[in-house]
Coordinates of C-alpha atoms in Angstrom, one line a residue:
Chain N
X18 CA 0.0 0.0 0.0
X19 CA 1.3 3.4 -0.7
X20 CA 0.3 6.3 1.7
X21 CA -0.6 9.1 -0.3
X22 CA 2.2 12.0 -0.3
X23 CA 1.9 15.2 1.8
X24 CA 2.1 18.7 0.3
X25 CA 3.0 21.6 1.6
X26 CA 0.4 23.9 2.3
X27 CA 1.8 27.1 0.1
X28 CA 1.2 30.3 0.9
X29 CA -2.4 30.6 -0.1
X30 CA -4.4 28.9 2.4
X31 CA -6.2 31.7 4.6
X32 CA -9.0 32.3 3.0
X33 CA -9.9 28.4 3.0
X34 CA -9.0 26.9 6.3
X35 CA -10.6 29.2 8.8
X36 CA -14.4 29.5 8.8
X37 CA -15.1 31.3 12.0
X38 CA -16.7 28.6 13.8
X39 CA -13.1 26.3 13.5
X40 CA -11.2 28.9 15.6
X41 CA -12.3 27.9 18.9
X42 CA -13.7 25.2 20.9
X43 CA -15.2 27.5 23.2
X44 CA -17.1 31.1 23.4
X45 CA -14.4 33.0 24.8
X46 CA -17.2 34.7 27.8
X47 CA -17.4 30.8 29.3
X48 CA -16.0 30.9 32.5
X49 CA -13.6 27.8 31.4
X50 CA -11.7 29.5 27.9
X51 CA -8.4 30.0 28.1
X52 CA -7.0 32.3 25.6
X53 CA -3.4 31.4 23.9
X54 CA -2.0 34.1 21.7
X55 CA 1.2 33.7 20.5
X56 CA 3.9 34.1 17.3
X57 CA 5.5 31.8 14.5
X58 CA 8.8 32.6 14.3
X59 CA 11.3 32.0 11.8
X60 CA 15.3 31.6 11.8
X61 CA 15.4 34.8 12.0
X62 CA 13.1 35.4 14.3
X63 CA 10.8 36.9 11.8
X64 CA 7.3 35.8 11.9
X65 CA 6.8 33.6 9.0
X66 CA 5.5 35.7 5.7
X67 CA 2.0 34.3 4.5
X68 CA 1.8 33.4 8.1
X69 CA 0.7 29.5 9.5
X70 CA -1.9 27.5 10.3
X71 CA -2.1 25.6 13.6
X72 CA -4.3 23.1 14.5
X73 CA -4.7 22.5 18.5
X74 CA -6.2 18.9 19.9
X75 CA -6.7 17.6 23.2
X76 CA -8.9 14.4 24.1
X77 CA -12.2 16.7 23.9
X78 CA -12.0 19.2 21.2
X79 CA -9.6 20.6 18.4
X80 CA -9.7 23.8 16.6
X81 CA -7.7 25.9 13.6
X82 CA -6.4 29.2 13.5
X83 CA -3.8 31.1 11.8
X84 CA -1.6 33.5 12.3
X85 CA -2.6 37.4 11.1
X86 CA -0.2 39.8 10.9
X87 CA 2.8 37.0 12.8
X88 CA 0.1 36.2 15.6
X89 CA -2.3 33.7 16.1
X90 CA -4.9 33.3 19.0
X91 CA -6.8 30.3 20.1
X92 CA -9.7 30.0 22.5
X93 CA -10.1 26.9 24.2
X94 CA -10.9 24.9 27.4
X95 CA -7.9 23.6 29.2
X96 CA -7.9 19.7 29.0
X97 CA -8.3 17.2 31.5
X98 CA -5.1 15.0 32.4
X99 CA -4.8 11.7 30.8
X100 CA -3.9 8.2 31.8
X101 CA -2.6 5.9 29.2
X102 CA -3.3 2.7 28.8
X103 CA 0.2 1.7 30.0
X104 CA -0.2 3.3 33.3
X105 CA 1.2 6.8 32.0
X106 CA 0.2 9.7 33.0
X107 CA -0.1 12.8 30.8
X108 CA -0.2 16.5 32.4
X109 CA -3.0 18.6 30.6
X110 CA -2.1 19.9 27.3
X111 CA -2.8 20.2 23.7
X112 CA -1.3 18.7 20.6
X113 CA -0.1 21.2 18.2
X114 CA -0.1 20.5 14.6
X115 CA 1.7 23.7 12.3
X116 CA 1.4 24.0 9.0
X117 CA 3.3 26.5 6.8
X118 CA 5.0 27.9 3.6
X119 CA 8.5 25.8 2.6
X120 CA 7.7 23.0 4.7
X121 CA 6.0 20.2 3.1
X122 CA 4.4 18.5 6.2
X123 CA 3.6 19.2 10.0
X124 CA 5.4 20.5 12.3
X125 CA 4.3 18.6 15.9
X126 CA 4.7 20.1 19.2
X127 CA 2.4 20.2 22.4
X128 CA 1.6 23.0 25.0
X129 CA 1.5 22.5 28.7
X130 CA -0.4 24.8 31.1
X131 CA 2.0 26.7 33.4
X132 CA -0.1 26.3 36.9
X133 CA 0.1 22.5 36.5
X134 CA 4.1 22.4 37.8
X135 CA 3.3 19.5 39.8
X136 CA 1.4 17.5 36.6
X137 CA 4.3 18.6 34.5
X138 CA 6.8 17.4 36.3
X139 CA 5.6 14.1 36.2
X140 CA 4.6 14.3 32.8
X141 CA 5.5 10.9 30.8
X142 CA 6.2 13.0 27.3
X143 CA 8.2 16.4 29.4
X144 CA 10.2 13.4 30.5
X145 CA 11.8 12.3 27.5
X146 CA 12.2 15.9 26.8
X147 CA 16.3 17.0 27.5
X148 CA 15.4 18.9 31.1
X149 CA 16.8 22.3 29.4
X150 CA 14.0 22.3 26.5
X151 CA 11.2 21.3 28.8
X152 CA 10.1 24.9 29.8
X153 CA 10.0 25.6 25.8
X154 CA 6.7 23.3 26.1
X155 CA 4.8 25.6 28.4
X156 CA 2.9 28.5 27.8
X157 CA 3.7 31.3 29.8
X158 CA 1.4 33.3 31.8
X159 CA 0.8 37.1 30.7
X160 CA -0.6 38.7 33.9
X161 CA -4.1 38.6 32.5
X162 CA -6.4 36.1 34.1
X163 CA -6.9 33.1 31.5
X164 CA -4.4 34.6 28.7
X165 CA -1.4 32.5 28.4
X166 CA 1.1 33.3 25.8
X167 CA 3.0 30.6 23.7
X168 CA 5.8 31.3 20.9
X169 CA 6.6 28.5 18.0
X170 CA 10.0 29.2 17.5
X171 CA 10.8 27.1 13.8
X172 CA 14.9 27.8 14.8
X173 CA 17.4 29.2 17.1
X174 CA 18.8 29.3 20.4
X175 CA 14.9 28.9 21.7
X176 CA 13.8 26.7 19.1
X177 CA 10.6 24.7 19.6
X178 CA 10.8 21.3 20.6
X179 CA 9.1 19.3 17.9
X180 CA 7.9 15.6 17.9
X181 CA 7.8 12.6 15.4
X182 CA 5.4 10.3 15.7
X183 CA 5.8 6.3 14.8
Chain P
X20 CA 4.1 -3.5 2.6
X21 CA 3.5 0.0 3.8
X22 CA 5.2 2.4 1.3
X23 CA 6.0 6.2 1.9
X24 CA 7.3 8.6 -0.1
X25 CA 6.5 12.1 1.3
X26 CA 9.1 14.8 0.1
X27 CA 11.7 16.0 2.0
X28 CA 10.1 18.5 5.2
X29 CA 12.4 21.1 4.1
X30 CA 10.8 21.6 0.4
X31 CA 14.1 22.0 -1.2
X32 CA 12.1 24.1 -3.7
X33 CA 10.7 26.7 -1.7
X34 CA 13.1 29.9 -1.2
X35 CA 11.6 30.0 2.3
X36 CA 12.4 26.6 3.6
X37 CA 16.2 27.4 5.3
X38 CA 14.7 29.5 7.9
X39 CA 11.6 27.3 8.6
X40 CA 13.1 23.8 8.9
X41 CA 13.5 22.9 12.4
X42 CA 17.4 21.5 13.1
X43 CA 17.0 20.1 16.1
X44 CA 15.9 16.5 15.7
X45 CA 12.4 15.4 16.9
X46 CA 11.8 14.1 20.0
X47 CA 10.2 10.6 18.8
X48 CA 6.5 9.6 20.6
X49 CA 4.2 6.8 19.7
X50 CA 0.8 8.3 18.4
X51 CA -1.0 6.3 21.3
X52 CA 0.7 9.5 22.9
X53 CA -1.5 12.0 20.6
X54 CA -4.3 13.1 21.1
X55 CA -7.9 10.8 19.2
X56 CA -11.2 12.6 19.3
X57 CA -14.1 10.3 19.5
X58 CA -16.0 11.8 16.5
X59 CA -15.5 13.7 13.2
X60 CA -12.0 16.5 14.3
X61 CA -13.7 20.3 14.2
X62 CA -17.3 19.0 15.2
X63 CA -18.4 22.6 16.1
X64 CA -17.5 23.4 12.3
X65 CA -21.1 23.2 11.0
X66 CA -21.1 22.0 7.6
X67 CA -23.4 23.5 5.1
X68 CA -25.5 21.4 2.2
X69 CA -23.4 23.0 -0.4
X70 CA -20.3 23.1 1.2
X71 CA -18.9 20.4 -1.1
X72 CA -20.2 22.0 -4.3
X73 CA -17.6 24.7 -5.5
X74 CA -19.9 26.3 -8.5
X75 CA -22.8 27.4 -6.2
X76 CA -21.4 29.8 -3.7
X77 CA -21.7 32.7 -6.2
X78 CA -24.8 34.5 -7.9
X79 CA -24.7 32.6 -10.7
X80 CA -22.3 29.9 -12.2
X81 CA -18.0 30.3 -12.3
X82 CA -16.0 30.0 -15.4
X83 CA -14.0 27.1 -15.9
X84 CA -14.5 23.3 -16.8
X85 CA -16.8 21.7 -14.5
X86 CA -15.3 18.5 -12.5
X87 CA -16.5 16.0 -10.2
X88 CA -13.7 15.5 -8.3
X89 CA -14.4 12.2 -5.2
X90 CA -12.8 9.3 -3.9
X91 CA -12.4 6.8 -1.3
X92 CA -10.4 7.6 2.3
X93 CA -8.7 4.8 3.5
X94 CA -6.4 3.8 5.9
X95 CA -3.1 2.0 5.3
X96 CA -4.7 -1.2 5.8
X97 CA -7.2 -0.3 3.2
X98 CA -9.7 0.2 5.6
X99 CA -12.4 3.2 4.4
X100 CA -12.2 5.9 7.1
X101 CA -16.1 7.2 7.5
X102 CA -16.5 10.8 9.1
X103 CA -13.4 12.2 7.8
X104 CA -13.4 15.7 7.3
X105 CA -12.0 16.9 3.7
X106 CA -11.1 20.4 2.8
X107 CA -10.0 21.8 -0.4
X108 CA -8.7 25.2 -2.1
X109 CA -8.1 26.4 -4.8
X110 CA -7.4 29.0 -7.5
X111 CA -10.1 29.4 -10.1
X112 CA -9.7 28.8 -14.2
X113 CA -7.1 31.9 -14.7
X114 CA -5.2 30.7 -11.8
X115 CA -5.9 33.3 -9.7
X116 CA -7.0 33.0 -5.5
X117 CA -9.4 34.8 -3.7
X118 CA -7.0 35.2 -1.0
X119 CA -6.0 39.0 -0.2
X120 CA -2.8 38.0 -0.3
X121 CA -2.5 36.9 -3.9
X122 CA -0.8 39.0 -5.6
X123 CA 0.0 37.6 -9.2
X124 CA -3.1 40.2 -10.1
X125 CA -4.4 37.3 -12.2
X126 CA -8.5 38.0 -12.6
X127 CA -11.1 36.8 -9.9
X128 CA -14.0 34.9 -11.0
X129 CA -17.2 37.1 -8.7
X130 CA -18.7 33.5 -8.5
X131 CA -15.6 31.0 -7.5
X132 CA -14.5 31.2 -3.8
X133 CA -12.4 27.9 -3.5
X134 CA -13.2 26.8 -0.7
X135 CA -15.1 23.3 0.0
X136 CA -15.2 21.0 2.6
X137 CA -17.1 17.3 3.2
X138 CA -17.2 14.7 5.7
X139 CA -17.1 10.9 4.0
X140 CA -19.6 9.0 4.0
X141 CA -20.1 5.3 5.8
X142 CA -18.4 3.8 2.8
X143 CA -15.3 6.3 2.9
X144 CA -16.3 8.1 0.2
X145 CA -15.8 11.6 -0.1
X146 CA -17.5 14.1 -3.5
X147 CA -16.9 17.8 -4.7
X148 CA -17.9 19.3 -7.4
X149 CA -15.8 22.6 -8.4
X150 CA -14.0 23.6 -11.9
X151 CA -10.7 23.1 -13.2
X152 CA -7.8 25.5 -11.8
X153 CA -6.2 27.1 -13.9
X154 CA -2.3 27.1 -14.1
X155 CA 0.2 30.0 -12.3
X156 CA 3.6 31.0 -12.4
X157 CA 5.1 30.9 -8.8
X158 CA 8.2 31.7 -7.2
X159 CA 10.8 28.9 -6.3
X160 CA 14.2 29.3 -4.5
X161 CA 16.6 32.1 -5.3
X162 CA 14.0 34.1 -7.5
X163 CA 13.2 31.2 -10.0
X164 CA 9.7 31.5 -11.4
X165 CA 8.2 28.5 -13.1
X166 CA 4.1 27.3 -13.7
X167 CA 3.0 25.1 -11.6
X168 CA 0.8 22.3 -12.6
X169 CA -3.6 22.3 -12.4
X170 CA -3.4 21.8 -8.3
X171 CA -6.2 21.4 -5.8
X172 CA -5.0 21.5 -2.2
X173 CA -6.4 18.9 0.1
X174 CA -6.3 18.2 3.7
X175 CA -8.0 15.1 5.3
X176 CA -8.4 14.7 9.0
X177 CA -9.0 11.4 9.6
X178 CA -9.0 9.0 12.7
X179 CA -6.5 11.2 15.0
X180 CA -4.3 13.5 14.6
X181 CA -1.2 10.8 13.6
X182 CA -2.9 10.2 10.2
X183 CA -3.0 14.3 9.7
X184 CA -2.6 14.5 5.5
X185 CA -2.0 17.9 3.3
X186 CA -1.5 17.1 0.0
X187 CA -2.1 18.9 -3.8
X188 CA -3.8 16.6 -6.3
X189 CA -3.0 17.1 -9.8
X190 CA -4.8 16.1 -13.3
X191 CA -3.9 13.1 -15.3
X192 CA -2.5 13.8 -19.0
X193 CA -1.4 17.5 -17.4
X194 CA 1.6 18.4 -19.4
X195 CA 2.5 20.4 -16.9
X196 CA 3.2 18.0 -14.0
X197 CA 6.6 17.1 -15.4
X198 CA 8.2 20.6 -14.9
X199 CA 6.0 21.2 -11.8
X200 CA 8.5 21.6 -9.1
X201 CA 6.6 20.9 -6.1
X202 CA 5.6 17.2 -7.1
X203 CA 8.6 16.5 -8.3
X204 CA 10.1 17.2 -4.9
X205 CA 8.2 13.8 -4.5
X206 CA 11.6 11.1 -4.8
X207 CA 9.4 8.2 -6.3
X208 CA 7.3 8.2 -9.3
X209 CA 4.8 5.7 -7.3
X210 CA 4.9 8.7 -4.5
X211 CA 4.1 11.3 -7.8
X212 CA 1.2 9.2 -9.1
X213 CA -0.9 9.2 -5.7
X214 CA -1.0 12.2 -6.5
X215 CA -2.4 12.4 -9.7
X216 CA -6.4 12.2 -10.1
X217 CA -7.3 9.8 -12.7
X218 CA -9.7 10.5 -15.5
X219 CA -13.1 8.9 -14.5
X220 CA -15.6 8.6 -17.8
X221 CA -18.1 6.4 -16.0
X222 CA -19.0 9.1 -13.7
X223 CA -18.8 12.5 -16.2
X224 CA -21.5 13.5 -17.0
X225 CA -22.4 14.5 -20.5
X226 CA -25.5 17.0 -21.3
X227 CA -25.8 19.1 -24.4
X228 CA -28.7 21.3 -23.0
X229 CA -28.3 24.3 -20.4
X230 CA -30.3 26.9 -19.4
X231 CA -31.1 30.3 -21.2
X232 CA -28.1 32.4 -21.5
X233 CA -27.9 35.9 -19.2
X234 CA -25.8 37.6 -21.7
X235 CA -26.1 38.3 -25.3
X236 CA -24.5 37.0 -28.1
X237 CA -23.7 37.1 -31.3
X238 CA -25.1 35.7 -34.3
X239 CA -23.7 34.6 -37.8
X240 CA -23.8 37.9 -39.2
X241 CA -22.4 39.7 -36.4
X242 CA -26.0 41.3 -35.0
X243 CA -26.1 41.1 -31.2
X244 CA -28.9 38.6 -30.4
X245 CA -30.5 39.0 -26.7
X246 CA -31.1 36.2 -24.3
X247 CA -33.8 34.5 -25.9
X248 CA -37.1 33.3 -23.9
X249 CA -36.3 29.5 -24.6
X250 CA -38.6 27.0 -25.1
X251 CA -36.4 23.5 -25.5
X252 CA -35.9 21.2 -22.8
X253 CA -33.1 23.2 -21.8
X254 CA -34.7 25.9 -20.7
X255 CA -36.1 23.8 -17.7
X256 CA -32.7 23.4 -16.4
X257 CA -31.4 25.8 -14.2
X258 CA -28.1 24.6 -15.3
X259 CA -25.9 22.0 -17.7
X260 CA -25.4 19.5 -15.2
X261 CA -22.1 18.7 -17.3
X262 CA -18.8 17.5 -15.8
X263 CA -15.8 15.8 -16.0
X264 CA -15.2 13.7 -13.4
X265 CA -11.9 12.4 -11.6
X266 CA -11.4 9.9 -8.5
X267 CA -8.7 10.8 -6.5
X268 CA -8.6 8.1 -3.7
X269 CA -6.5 8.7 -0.4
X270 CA -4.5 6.6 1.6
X271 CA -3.8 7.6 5.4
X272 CA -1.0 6.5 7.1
X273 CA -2.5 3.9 10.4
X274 CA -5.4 2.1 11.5
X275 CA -9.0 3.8 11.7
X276 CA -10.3 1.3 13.3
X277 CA -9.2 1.6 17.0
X278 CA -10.7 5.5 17.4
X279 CA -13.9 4.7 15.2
X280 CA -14.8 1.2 16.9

């Protein structure tokens, strides 16, 4: 059987991929949103021209935004930690799947919450994470209630950590 | 036997790709450590009855060559993957996007958007119906511009985010494909052909009647003649129902079965 090839994305996509109702999993007015603005950043540090689409998942819901202007915001409900199977457990966060320009598939990362330190720590994917790169995983708080703020770095000193999958 | 044959990440064509590929190397995870949603991805996306017809989202009908464009989700087991959620764009039959950031200042068509999505059906099976895109010159590394190929961009979300799929799907017989540097970056010819929607006659749809026209034309002598009031049996047609249709089936990578069951 032969999988069928990905593509990149190109630049063109904005006008396609997000309807309003795909942007969030969650009116942003219920008491349990949690608004995550951040930037896609290049090797430069430049955020990425024609910008990038991110899609967000967690056990319960998944949404799509893109970045206008270098910044995308998502409104969702912080998830619920996880058990696998296995026994391991999983701190609540949310799969992160980017798609941009020049790249011709995903880019995978996750985001962790920053007032779980206790879940994190214990977190069975953290864990295989080199100790340094583990806060790159973590959204940091902004000093609003409920705002968190969370930069994809595609290079560089800070760069994202990113994930393969099997 | 499982083949893949995805291009490189960093598309060696694209002028961007140097800054953008990641160079640290990825942490690896099994997908049982991503994330599976229970239903279709994007449930509070309300899909519309038209949604997956392309050439009723204007006034009145786009230019171009009409196509049936469908096919079967599977996984790599062959296995059809119901309730997947398809999206496509596109540019319309000058190869121009309604995007505000196209800027090749090729014309817009007032009744193409290019932009449809579907969920497949219990079988797998997935249907748009849109018109041909037309080909466009676009940029490649260090300045080079070349035409791209006919191209409809896809994304499938099917059971979980591990079997995530972007792609482009192109037209078979396109002369075009061979200098198209984006699915050439594609290392195996079997890897290209996935890619490649094959020509379906058994599904076209041939019909010589249409409705009255909106506009006038232009008779043998050159006198303007104004839409008639017509009175054949295409006048009860609110349009030619006429396409040419192409299956373009898609193969996921892993197992639907354990999210679905």
């Amino acid at each position: 059987m032969i999988l069928t090839p990905a593509q990149t994305c190109g630049p063109l996509f904005g006008f396609a991929m997000t309807p309003p109702d795909i942007t969030r999993t969650v009116a942003e007015d219920d008491p349990a949103a949690v608004v995550l603005e951040g930037m896609v950043l290049d090797g430069r540090g430049d955020h990425v021209d024609y910008g990038a689409f991110l899609e967000l998942w967690s056990r319960e819901q998944a949404c799509r935004v893109r970045t206008l202007e270098g910044r995308f915001r998502a409104v969702v409900r912080k998830p619920e930690p996880v058990t696998l199977p296995g026994g391991n457990r999983l701190a609540p966060h949310l799969s992160i799947f980017l798609f941009t320009r020049g790249l011709a598939g995903p880019l995978v990362t996750k985001v962790y919450f920053p007032d779980e330190e206790q879940a994190n720590r214990s977190d069975a994917i953290l864990r295989q994470v080199p100790e340094a790169r583990r806060p790159l995983l973590i959204a940091q708080p902004t000093g609003v209630e409920r705002h968190l703020r969370y930069d994809i770095r595609l290079q560089g000193e800070r760069e994202s950590v990113f994930f393969s999958i099997d | 036997m499982i083949e893949s044959f995805d291009p490189p990440l960093a598309d060696s064509n694209s002028s961007v790709s140097t800054l953008r590929v990641p160079l640290a190397a990825p942490v690896h995870l099994d997908k049982e450590w991503f994330h599976h949603l229970p239903g279709p991805a994007f449930g509070q996306l309300k899909l519309g009855a038209f949604d997956h017809d392309l050439t009723v989202q204007g006034v009145s009908e786009p230019i171009g060559t009409r196509v049936i464009v469908h096919g079967t989700v599977t996984d790599s087991g062959g296995v059809p993957v119901k309730n997947a959620l398809v999206e496509i764009w596109q540019a319309n039959a000058a190869g121009g996007y309604r995007d505000s950031m196209d800027v090749s200042g090729f014309p817009l068509d007032a009744n193409f958007y290019g932009a449809g999505r579907c969920l497949t059906d219990s079988r797998g099976h997935y249907r748009f119906l849109t018109i041909r895109p037309g080909p466009y010159p676009a940029m490649f590394k260090d300045g080079a511009r070349a035409w791209r190929a006919s191209h409809i961009h896809f994304s499938v979300l099917g059971a979980g985010c591990s079997s995530r799929l972007v792609t482009q799907m192109y037209f078979e017989g396109d002369p075009l494909i061979r200098m198209d540097r984006m699915i050439n970056a594609i290392p195996d010819r079997r890897g290209q052909e996935r890619l490649i929607a094959v020509l379906d006659e058994e599904n076209s749809i041939a019909e010589s009647f249409g409705p009255a026209r909106a506009l006038p034309t232009v008779d043998g002598s050159g006198a303007v003649v104004h839409p008639p009031r017509r009175t054949d049996p295409g006048a009860l047609l609110t349009r030619n129902p006429s396409a040419l249709a192409y299956r373009f089936d898609i193969v996921l990578r892993g197992s639907a079965a354990t999210p679905f069951e």
